[in-house]
Coordinates of N, CA and C in Angstrom, one line a residue:
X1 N -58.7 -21.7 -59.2 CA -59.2 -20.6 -60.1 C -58.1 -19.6 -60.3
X2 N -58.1 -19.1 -62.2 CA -57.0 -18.5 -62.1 C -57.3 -16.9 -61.5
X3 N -56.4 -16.3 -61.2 CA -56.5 -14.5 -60.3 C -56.1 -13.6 -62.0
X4 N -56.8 -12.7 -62.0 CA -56.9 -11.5 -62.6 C -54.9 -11.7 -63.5
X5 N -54.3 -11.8 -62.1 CA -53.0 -11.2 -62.6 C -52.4 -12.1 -63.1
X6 N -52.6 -13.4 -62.9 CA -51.8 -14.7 -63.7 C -52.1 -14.7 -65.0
X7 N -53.6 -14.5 -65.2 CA -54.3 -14.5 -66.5 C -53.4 -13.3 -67.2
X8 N -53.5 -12.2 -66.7 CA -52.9 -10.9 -67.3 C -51.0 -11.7 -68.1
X9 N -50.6 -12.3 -66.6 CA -49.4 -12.9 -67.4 C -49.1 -13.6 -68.2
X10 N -49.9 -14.6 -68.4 CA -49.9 -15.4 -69.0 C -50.6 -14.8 -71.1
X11 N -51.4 -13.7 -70.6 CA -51.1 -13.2 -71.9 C -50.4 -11.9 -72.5
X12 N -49.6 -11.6 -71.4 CA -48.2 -10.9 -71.8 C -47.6 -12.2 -73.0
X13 N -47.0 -13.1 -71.7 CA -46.4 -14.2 -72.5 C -47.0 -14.6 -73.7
X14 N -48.3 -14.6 -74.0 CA -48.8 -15.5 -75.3 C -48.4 -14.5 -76.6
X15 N -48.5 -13.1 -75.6 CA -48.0 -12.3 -76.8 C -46.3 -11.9 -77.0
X16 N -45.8 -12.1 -76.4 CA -44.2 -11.7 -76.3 C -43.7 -13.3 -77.4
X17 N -44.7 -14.3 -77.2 CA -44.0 -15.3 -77.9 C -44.6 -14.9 -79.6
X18 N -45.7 -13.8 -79.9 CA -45.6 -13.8 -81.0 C -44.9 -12.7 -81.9
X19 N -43.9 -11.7 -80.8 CA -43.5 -11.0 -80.8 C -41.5 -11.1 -81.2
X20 N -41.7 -12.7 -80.6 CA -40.2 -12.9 -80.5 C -39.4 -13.4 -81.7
X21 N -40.2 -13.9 -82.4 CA -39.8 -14.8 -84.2 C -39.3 -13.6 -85.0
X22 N -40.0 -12.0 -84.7 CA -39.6 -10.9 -85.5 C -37.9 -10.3 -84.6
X23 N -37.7 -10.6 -83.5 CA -36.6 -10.2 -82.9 C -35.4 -12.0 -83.7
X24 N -36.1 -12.8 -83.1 CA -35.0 -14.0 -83.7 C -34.4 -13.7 -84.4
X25 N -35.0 -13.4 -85.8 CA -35.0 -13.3 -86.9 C -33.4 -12.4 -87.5
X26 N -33.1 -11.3 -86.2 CA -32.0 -10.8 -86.1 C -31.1 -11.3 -85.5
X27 N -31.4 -12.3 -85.0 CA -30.1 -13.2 -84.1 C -30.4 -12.4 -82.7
X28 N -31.3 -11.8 -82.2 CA -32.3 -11.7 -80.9 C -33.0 -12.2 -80.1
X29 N -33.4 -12.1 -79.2 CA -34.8 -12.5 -78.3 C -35.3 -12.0 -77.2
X30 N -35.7 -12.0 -76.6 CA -36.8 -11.2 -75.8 C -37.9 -12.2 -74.7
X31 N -37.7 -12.2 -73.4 CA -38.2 -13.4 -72.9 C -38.7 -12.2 -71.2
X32 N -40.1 -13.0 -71.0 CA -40.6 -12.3 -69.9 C -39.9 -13.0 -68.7
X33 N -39.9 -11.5 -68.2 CA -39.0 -11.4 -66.6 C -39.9 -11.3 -65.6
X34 N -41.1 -10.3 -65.6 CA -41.9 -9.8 -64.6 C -42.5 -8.8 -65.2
X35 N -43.8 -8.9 -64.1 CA -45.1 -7.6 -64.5 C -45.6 -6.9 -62.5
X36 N -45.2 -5.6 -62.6 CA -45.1 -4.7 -61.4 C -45.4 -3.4 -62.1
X37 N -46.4 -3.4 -61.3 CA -47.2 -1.8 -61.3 C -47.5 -1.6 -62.8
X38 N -47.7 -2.2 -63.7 CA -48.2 -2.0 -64.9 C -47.2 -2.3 -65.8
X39 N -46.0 -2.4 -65.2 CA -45.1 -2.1 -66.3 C -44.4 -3.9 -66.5
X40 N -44.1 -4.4 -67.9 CA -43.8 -5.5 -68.3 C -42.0 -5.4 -68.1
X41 N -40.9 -6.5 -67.6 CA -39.8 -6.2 -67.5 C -40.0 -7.4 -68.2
X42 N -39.0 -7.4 -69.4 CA -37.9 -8.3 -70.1 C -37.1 -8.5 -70.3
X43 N -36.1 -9.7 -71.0 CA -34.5 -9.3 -70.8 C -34.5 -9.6 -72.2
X44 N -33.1 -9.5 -72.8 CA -32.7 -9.7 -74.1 C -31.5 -10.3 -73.9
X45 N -31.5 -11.0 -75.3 CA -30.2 -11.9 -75.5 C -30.1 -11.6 -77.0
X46 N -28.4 -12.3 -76.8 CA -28.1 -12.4 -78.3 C -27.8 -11.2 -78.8
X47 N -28.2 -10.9 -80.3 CA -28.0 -9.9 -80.7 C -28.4 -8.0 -80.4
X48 N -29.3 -8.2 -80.1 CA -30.2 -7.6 -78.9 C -29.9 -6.8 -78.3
X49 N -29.1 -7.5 -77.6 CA -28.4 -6.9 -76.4 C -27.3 -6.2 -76.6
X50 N -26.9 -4.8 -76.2 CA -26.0 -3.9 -76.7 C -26.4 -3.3 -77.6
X51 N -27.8 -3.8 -78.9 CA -28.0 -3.2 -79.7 C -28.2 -1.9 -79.7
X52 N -28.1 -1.1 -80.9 CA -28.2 0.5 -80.7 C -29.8 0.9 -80.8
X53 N -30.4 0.0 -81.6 CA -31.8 0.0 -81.8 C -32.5 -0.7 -81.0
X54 N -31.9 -1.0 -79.8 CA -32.8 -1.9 -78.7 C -34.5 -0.9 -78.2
X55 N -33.7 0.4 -77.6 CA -34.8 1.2 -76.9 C -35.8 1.5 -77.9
X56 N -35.7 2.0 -79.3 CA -36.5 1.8 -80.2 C -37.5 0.5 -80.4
X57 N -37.0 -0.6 -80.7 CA -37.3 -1.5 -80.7 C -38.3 -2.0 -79.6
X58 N -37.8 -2.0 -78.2 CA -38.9 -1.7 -77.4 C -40.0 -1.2 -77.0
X59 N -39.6 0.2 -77.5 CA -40.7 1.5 -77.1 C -41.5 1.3 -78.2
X60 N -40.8 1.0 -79.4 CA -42.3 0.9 -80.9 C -42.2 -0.3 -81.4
X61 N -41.8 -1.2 -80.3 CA -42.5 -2.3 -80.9 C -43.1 -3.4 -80.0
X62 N -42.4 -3.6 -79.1 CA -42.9 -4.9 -78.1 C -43.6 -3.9 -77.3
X63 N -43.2 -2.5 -76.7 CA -44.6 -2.1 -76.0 C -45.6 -1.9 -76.9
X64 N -45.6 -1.1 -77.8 CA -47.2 -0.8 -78.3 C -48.1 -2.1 -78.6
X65 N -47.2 -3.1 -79.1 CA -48.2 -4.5 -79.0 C -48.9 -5.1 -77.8
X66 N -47.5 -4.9 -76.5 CA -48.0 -5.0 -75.2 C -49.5 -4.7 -74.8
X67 N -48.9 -3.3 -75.2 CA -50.4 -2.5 -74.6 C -51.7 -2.6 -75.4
X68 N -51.4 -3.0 -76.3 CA -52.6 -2.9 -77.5 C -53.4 -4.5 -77.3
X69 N -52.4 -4.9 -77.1 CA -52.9 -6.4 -76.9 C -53.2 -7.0 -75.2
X70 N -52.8 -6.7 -73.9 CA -52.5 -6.7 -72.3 C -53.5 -5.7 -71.7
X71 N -54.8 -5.7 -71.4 CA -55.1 -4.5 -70.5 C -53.8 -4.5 -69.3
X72 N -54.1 -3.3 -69.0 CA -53.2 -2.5 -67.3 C -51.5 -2.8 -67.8
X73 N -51.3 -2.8 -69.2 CA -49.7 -2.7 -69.3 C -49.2 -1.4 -69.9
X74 N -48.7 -0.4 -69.4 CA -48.4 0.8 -69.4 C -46.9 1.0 -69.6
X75 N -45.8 0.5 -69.9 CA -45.0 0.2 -70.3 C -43.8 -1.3 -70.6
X76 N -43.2 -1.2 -71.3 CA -42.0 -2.4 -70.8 C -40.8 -1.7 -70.9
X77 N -40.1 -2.5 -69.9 CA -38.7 -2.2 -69.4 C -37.7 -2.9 -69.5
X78 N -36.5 -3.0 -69.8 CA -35.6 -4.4 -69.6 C -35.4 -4.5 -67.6
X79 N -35.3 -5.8 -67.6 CA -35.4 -6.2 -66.2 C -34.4 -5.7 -65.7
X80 N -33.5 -5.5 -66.3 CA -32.2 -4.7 -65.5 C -32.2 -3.3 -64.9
X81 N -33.2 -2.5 -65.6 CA -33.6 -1.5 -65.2 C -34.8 -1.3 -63.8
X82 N -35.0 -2.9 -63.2 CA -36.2 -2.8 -62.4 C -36.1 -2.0 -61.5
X83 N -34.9 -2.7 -60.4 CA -34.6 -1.5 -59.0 C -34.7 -0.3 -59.4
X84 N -34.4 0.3 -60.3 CA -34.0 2.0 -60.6 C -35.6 1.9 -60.7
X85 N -36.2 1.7 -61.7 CA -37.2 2.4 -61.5 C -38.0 2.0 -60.3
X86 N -37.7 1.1 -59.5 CA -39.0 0.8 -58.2 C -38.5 1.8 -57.5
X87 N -37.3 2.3 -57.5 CA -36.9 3.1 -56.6 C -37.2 4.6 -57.1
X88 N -37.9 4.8 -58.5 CA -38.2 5.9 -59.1 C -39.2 6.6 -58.3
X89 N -40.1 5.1 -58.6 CA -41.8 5.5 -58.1 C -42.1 5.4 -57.2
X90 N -41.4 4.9 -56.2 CA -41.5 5.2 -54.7 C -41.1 6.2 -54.3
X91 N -40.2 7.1 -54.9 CA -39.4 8.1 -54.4 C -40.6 9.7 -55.0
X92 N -41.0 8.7 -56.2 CA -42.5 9.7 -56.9 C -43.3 9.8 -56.2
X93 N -44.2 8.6 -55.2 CA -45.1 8.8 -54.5 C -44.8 9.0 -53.4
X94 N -43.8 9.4 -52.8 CA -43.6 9.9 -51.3 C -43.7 11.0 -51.7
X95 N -43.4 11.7 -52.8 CA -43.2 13.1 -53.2 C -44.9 13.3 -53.4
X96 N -45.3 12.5 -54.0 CA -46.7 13.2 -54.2 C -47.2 13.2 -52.6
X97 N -47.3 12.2 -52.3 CA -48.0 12.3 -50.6 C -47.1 13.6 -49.5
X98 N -46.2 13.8 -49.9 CA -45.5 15.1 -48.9 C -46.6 16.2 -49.4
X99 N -46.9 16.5 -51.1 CA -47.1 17.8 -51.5 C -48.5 18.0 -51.1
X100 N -49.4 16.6 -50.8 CA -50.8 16.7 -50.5 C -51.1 17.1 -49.1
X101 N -49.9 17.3 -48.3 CA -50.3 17.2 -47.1 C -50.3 19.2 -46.6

């Protein structure tokens, strides 16, 4: 039986593949890396990468589809950025748990 979260990934992926013919199309691509704490990590190739319109591209395009199409997906990230931010929100929630005490 599939779990909540495979299903969840598996339609990241169904949607990132219909997401990726409009990145190709630039000599790009975009391919899933991982899903933690809500947030989608992918990497990029090709043209893509280095691009100056990458973060744009991301933020108003493969997330808002993410999300619109993925319940519990709250942002995407390039995977290279993962450690920094695991190390964001752990360093967020020790802070929130200090201030509650």
């Amino acid at each position: 039986m599939e779990n909540i979260e495979d299903s969840t990934i598996e339609l990241i992926k169904q949607t990132l593949d219909k997401v990726r013919p409009f990145m190709q199309r630039e000599g790009g691509d975009v391919t899933f890396d991982s899903f933690e704490d809500g947030i989608v990590y992918v990497n990029i190739a090709g043209a893509c990468e280095g691009c100056s319109y990458l973060g744009a591209d991301l933020e108003q395009g493969v997330e808002i589809i993410l999300m619109e199409e993925v319940p519990g997906v709250v942002a995407v990230r390039l995977a290279s950025q993962k450690e920094e931010i695991k190390k964001a929100l752990t360093e967020a929630k020790s802070q929130t748990t200090n201030n509650n005490m």
